[in-house]
Coordinates of C-alpha atoms in Angstrom, one line a residue:
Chain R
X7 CA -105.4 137.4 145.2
X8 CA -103.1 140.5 144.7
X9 CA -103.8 143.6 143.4
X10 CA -100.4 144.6 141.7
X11 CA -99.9 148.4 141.0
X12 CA -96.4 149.7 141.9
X13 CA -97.6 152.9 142.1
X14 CA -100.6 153.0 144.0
X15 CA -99.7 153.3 148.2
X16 CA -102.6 150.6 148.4
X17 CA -100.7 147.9 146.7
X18 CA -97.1 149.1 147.6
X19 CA -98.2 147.7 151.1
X20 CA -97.8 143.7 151.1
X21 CA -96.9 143.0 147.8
X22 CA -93.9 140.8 146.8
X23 CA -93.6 141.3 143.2
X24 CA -90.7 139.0 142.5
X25 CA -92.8 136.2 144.0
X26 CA -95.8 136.2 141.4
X27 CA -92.9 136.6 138.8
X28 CA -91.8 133.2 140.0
X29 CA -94.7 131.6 140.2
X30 CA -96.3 133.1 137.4
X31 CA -98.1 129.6 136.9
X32 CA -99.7 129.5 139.8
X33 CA -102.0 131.6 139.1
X34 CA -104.8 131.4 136.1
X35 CA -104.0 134.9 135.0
X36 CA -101.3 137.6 135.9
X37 CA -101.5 141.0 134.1
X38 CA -98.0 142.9 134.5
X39 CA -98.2 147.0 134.1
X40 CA -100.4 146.6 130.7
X41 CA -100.8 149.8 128.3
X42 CA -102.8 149.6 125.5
X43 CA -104.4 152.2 122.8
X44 CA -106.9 152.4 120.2
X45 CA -106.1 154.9 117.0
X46 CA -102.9 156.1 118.3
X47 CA -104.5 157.1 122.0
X48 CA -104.0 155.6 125.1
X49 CA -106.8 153.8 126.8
X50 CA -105.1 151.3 129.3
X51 CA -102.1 153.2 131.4
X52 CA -100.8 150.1 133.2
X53 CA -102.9 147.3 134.8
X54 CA -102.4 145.4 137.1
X55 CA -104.1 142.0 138.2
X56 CA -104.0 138.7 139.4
X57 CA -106.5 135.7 139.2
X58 CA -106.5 133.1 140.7
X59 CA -108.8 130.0 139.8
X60 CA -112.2 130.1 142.0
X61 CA -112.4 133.6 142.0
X62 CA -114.9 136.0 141.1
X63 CA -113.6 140.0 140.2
X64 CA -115.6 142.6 139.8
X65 CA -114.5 145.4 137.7
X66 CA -116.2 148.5 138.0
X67 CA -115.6 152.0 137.1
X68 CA -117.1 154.9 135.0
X69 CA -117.9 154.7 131.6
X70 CA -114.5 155.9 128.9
X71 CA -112.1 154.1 132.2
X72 CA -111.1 151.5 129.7
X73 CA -112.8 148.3 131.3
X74 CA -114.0 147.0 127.5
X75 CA -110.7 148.2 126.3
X76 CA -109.6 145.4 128.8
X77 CA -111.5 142.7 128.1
X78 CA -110.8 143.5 124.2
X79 CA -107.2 143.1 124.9
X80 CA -107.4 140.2 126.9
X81 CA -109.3 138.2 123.7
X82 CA -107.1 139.8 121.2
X83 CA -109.2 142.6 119.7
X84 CA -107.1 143.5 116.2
X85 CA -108.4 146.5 117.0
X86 CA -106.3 147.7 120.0
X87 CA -103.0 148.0 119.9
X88 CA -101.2 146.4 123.2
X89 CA -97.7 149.2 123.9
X90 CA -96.6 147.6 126.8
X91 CA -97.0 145.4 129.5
X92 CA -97.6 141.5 129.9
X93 CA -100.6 138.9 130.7
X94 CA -100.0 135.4 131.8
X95 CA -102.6 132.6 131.1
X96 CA -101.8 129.8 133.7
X97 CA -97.9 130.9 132.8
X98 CA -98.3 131.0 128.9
X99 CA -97.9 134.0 127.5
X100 CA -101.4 135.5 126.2
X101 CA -100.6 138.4 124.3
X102 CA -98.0 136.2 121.5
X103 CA -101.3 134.1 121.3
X104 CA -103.9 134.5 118.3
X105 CA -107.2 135.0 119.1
X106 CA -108.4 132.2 118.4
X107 CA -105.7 130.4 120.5
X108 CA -107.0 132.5 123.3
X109 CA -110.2 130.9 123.3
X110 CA -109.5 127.1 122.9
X111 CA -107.1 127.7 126.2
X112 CA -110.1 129.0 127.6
X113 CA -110.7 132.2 127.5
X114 CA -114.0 133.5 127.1
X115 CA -115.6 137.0 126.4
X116 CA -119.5 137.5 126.7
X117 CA -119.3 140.4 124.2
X118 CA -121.2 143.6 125.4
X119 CA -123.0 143.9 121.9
X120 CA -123.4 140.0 120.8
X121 CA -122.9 140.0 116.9
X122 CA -125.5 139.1 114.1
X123 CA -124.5 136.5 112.1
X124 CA -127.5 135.5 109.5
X125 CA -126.9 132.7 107.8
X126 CA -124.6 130.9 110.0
X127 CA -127.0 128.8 112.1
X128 CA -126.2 128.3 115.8
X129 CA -125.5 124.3 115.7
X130 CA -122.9 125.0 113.0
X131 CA -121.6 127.8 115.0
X132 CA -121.2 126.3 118.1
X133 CA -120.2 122.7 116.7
X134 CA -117.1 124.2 114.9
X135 CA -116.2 126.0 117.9
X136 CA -116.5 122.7 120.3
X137 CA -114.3 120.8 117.9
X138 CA -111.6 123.4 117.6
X139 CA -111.3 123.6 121.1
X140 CA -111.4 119.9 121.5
X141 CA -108.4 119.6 118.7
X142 CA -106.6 121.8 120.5
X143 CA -107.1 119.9 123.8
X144 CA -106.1 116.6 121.5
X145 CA -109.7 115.2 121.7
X146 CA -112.0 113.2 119.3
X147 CA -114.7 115.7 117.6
X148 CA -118.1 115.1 119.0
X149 CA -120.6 113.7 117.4
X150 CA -123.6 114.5 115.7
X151 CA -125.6 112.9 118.5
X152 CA -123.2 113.8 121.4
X153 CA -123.3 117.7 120.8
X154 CA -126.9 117.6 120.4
X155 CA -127.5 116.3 123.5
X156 CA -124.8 119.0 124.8
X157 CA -127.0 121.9 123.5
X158 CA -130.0 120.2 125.1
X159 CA -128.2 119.9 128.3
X160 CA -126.6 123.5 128.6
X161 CA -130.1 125.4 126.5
X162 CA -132.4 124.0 129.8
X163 CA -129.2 126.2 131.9
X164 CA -130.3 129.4 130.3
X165 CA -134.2 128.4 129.4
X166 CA -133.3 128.7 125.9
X167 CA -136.6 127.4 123.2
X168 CA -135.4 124.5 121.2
X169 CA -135.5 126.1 118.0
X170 CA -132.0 128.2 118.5
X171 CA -130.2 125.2 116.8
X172 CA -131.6 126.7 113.7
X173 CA -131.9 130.1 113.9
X174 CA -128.4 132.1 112.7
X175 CA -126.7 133.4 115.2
X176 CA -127.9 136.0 117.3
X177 CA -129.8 137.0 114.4
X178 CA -133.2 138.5 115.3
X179 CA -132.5 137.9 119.2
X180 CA -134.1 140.3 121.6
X181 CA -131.2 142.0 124.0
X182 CA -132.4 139.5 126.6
X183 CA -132.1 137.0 124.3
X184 CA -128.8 137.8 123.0
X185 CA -127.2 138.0 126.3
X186 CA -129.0 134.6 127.7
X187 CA -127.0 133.2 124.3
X188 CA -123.8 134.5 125.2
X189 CA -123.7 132.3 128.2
X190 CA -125.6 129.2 126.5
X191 CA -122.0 129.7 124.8
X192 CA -119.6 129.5 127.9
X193 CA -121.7 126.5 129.7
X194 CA -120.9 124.7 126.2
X195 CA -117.2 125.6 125.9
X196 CA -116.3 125.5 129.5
X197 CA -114.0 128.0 129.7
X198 CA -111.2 128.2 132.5
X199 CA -111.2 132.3 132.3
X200 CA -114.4 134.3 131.6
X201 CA -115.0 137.9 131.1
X202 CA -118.5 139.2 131.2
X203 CA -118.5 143.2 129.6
X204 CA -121.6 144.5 130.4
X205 CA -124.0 141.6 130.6
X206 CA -126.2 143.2 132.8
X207 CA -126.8 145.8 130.3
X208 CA -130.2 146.0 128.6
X209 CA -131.6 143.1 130.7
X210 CA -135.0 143.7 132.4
X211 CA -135.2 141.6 136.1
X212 CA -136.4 138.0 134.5
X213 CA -133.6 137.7 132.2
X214 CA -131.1 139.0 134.6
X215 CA -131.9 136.4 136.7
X216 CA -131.7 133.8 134.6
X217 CA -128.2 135.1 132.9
X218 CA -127.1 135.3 136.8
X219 CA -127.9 131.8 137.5
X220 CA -126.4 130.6 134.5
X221 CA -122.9 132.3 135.2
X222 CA -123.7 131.3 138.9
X223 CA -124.0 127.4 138.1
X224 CA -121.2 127.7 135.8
X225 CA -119.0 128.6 138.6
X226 CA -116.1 125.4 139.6
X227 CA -113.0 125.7 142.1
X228 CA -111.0 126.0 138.9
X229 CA -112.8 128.3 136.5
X230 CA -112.7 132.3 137.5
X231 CA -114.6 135.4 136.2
X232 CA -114.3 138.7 135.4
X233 CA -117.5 141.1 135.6
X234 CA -117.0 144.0 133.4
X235 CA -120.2 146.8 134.8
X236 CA -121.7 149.8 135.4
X237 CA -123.9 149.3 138.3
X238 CA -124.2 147.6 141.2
X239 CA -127.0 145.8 140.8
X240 CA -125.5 142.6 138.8
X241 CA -123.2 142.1 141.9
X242 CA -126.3 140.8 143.9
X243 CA -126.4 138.0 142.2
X244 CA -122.9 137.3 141.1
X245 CA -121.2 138.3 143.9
X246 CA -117.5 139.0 143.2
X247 CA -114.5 137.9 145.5
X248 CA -113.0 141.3 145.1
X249 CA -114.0 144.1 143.1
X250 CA -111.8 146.7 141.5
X251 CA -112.3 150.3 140.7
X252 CA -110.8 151.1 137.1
X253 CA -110.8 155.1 136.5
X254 CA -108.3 156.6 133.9
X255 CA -106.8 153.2 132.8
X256 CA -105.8 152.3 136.1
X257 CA -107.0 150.0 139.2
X258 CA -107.2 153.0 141.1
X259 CA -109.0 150.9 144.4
X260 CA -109.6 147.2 145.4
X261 CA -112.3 145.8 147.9
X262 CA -114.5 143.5 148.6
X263 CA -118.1 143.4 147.7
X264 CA -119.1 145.9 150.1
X265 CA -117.0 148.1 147.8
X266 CA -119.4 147.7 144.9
X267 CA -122.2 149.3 147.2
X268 CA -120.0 152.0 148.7
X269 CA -120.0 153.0 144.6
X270 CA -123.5 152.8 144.4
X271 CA -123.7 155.1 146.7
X272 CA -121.2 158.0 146.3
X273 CA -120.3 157.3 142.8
X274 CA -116.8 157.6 141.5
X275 CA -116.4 161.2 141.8
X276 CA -114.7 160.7 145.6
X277 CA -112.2 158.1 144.3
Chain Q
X19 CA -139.7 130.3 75.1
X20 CA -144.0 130.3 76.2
X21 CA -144.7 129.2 79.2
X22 CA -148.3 128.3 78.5
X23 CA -151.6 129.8 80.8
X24 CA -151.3 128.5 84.5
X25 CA -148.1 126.4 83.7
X26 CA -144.9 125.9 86.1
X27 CA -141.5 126.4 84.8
X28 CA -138.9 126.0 87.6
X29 CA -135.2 125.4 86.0
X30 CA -131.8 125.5 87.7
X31 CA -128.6 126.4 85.4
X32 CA -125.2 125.3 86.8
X33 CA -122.1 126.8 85.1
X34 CA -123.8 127.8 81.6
X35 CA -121.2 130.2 80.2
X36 CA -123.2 131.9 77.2
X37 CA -126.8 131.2 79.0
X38 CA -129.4 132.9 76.9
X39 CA -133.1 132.8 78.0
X40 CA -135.8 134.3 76.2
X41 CA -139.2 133.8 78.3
X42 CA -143.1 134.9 77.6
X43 CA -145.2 134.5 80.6
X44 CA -149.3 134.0 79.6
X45 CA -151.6 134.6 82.4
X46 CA -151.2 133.1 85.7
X47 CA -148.1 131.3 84.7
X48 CA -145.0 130.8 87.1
X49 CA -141.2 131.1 86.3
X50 CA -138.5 130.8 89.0
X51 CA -135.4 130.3 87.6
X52 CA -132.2 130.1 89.3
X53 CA -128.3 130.6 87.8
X54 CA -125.2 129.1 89.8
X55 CA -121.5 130.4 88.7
X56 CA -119.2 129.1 90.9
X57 CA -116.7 127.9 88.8
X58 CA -115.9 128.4 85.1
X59 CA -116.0 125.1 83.4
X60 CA -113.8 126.4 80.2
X61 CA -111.6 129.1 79.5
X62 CA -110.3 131.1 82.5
X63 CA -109.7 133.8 80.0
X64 CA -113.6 133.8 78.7
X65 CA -116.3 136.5 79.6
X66 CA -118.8 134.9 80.6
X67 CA -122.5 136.0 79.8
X68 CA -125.3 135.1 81.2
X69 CA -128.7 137.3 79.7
X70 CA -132.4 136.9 81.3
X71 CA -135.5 138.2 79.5
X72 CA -138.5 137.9 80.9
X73 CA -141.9 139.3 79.8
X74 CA -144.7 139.0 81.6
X75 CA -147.6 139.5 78.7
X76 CA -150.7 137.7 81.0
X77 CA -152.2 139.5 84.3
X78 CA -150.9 137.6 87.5
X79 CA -148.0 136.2 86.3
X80 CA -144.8 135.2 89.2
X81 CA -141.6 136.0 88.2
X82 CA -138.5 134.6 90.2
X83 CA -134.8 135.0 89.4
X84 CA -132.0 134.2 91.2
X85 CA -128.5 134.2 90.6
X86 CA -125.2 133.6 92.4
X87 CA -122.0 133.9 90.5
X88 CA -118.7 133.1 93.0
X89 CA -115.2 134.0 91.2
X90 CA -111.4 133.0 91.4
X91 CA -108.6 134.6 89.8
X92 CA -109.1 136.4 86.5
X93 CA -113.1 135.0 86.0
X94 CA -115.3 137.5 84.7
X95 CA -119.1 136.9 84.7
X96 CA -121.6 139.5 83.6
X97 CA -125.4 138.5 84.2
X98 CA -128.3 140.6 82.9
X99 CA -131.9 140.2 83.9
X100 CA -134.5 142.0 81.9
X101 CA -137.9 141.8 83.2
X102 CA -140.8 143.4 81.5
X103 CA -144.3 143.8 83.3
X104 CA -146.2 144.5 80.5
X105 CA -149.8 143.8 82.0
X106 CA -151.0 144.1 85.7
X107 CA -151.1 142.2 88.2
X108 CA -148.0 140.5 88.1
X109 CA -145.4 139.8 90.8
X110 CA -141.6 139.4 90.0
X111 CA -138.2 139.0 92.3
X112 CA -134.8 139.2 91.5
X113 CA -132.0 138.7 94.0
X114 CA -128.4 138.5 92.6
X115 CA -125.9 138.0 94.8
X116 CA -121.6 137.7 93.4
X117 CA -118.8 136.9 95.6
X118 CA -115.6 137.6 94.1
X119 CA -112.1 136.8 94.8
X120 CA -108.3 137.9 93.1
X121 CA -108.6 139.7 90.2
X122 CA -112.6 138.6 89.6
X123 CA -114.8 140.8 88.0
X124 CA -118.5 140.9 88.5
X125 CA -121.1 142.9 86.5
X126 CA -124.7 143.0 86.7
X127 CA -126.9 144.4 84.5
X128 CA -130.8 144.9 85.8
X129 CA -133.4 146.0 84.1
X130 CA -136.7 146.0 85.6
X131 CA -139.7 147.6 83.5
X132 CA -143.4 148.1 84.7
X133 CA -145.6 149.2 81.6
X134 CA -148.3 151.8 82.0
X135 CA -150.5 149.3 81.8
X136 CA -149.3 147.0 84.5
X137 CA -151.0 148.2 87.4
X138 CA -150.9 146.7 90.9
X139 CA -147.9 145.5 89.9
X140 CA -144.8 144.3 92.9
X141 CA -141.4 143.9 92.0
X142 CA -138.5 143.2 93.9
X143 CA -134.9 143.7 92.6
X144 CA -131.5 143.3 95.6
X145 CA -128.3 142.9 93.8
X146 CA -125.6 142.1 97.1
X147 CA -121.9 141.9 96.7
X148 CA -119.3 140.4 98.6
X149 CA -115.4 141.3 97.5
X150 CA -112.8 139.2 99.3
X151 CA -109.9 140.8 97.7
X152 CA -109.0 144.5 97.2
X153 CA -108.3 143.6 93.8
X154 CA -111.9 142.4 92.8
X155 CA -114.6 144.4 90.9
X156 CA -117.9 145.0 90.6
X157 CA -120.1 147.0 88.1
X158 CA -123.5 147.3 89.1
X159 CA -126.0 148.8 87.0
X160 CA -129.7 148.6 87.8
X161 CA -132.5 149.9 85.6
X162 CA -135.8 150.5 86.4
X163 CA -138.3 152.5 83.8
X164 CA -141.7 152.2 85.9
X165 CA -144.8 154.1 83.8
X166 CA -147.5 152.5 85.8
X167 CA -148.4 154.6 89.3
X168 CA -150.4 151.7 90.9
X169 CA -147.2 149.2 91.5
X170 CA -145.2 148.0 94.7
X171 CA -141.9 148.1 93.5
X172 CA -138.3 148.1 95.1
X173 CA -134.9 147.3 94.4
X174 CA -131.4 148.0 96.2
X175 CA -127.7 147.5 95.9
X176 CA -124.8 146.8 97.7
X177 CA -121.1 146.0 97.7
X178 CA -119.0 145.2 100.7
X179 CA -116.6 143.5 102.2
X180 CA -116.6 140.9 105.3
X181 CA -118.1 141.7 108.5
X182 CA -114.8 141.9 110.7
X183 CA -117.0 141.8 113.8
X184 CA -118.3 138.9 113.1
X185 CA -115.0 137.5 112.3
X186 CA -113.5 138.4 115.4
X187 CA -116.8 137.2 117.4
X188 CA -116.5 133.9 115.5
X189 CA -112.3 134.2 116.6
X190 CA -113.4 134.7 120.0
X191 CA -114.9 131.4 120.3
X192 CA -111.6 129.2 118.9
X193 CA -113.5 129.3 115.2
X194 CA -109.8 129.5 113.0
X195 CA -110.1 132.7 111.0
X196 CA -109.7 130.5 107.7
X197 CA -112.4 128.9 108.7
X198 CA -114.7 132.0 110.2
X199 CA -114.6 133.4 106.7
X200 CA -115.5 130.6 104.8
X201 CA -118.6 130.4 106.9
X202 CA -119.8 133.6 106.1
X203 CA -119.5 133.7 102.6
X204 CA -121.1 130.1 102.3
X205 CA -123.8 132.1 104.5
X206 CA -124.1 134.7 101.7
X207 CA -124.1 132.2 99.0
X208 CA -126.9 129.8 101.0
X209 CA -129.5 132.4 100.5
X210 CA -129.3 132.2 97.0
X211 CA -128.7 128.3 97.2
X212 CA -131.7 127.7 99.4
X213 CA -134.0 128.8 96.5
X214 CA -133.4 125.9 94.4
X215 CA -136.3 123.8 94.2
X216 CA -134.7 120.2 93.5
X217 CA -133.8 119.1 96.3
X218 CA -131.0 116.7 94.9
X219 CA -129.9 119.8 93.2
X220 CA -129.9 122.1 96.2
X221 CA -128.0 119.3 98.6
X222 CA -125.1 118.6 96.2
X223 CA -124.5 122.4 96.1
X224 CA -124.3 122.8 99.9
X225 CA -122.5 119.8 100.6
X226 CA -120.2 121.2 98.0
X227 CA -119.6 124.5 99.6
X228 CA -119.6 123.1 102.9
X229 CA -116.8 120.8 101.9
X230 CA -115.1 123.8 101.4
X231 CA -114.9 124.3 105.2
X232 CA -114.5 120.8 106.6
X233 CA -110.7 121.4 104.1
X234 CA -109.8 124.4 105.4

């Protein structure tokens, strides 16, 4: 792992740049100096990153820093407008890819605020995404039977009720509900790069826990994550390989996990 | 038309350009009737008209109507839906629902009346619209003339446009965005679909519309 910020006298210190430039496919995701704005202002003022597969990063900083602006970028939110910079995915180049594109190569975004979607019921949901992403890959679609017996598999993960086949999407879901869905979606698409904004947010202790264990169990030697939050307290049970301060746009500080509680502690104000 | 005391009359009407139904309810009788429009089987060029009336002359009478009208190109399709609750009693619901496309207009025309005498009386009336192009119109015009103070009675309209949050949440998952939208107007259009009785009926309609989306 490298922390890349030309700037910053932290990452100045071991960093060959030129190396990650050539190698750019060695690692599942590089982000190169990235700026990005919403409605003509600036969120994003050159990030920095690199992720490799098996790792865990935390991403931590106060709220208006830009850490959803991030993940929005990274999944091709029409609604920010990148102005600079680059992201790598395993060497391709993210940002020329469409959204969509984005997620059959594997990245995933467990959204902060899950959308409603009545009238779309989750097996149709989640069978059209499976088979896109399996077209893409240059599989078979599943079958009826087979993806069935996938949503039975990955519900018993998140001790989801049986009855979500049916019900729309999200629709009616309590917050714990909603967020316990989000990662029923990753076990079922597998994704090689996930980003989880918030997920902790409105969870009470039970449902935390579960959510945790799901993302937890998910974890392989070749999948990595990115937990967007707030607090502390989700990092005790997804502990990050490094976690990363992000104040005014910038990585401002990287550390380990003990950095997470340093935060807890003394809050961003001494950063 | 007289639906007789305590009788049943449950009809569905697939692309009936010119559809003209003139219905007397007697007492405990039940009407649900349901209109499709999603293509127009003649003349691109026609107006098509579709009028309801409905008049609820015995106490405890049901009253359903239903309606979806989905438009290409230069279709027009005006339905009206006149219910009269003319004794007490009675329940009635009306949910219209147009998606329109290109140049498509859509115009609905409710009118909902609760007589003096109709007490405890509840009527629904929801008119939703879905415009896919910035070209499309819709003319709503609700009516509602209640004289009875004992009655249960609401209606609402709306107009919009695709939820582009759920397009992009659908996006983020590898849904294409051809496909994303098709789902949520076949979403729209399945409420209205799913109140079809016959079930022949209703599963010919969905597979139809779901075909859609296995094409795109």
């Amino acid at each position: 792992m490298h922390i890349c910020k030309k700037s910053s006298t932290f990452a100045a210190a071991n960093y060959n740049w030129y190396m990650v430039n050539d190698k750019m496919a060695n690692h599942l995701l590089v982000i190169k100096d990235l700026h990005a704005s919403i409605g003509g202002k600036e969120i994003l003022k050159g990030v920095n990153l690199v992720i490799n597969e098996g790792e865990v990063h935390a991403i931590m900083g106060p709220n208006g820093a830009g850490k959803s602006t991030l993940s929005a970028v990274l999944t091709g939110n029409p609604a920010y407008e990148v102005t600079s910079g680059e992201v790598y995915l395993k060497g391709e180049n993210l940002l020329e890819m469409a959204p969509e594109v984005r997620a059959r190569a594997g990245v995933f975004l467990s959204f902060q605020y899950p959308v409603e979607i009545p009238g779309v019921s989750m097996t149709t949901f989640m069978r059209t995404a499976i088979n896109e992403k399996r077209a893409y890959e240059g599989k078979e679609p599943l079958s009826a039977k087979e993806f069935l017996a996938l949503m039975r598999e990955k519900k018993k993960l998140l001790e989801l009720p049986d009855k979500l086949n049916n019900r729309s999407v999200n629709e009616g879901f309590s917050g714990g509900e909603k967020k316990k869905n989000e990662i029923f979606q990753m076990a079922m698409l597998e994704p090689c790069l996930s980003i989880l904004d918030e997920t902790d947010s409105g969870l009470d202790i039970d449902a935390l826990r579960i959510v945790a264990e799901g993302v937890n169990r998910l974890k392989t030697p070749q999948n990595a994550s990115i937990v967007i939050t707030h607090y502390q307290r989700l990092l005790d049970y997804i502990v990050p390989d490094f976690v990363h301060v992000l104040a005014d746009g910038q990585i401002v500080k990287t550390g380990d996990k003990t950095l997470a509680l340093e935060l807890e502690e003394h809050g961003y104000e001494n950063l | 038309m007289k639906i007789s005391k305590g009788d049943i009359f449950d009809r569905v009407f697939i692309n009936e350009p010119g559809l003209n139904l003139h219905i007397e309810q007697e007492a405990g009788s039940q009407v649900k009737i349901v209109v499709i429009n999603l293509e127009n089987p003649t003349s691109p060029d026609l107006e098509i008209s579709n009028q309801i009336f409905i008049e609820q002359l015995g106490e405890g009478c049901q009253t359903e109507v239903y309606a979806l009208a989905f438009l290409h190109g230069e279709e027009k399709v005006t339905t009206e839906t006149h219910v009269l609750h003319a004794v007490g009693g009675g329940r009635s619901n009306q949910l219209v629902k147009f998606v329109l496309d290109d140049n498509a207009r859509g115009r609905f025309i409710g009118d909902l009346k609760i007589a003096q005498d109709a007490q405890q009386t509840e009527a629904h009336q929801t008119n939703r619209n879905l415009l896919l192009s910035d070209t499309a119109e819709m003319r709503t015009q609700p009516q509602l003339e209640i004289y009875a103070d004992d009655v249960k009675a609401t209606h609402g309209a709306s107009t919009g446009q695709l939820d582009e949050s759920a397009l992009f949440y659908m996006q983020q998952r590898g849904i294409d965005p051809k496909k994303a939208r098709q789902l949520l107007v076949n979403a729209f259009m399945k409420e209205v679909l799913n109140k079809i009785s016959d079930e022949t009926i209703k599963e010919n309609l969905l597979n139809a519309i779901d075909s859609v989306i296995e094409e795109a």
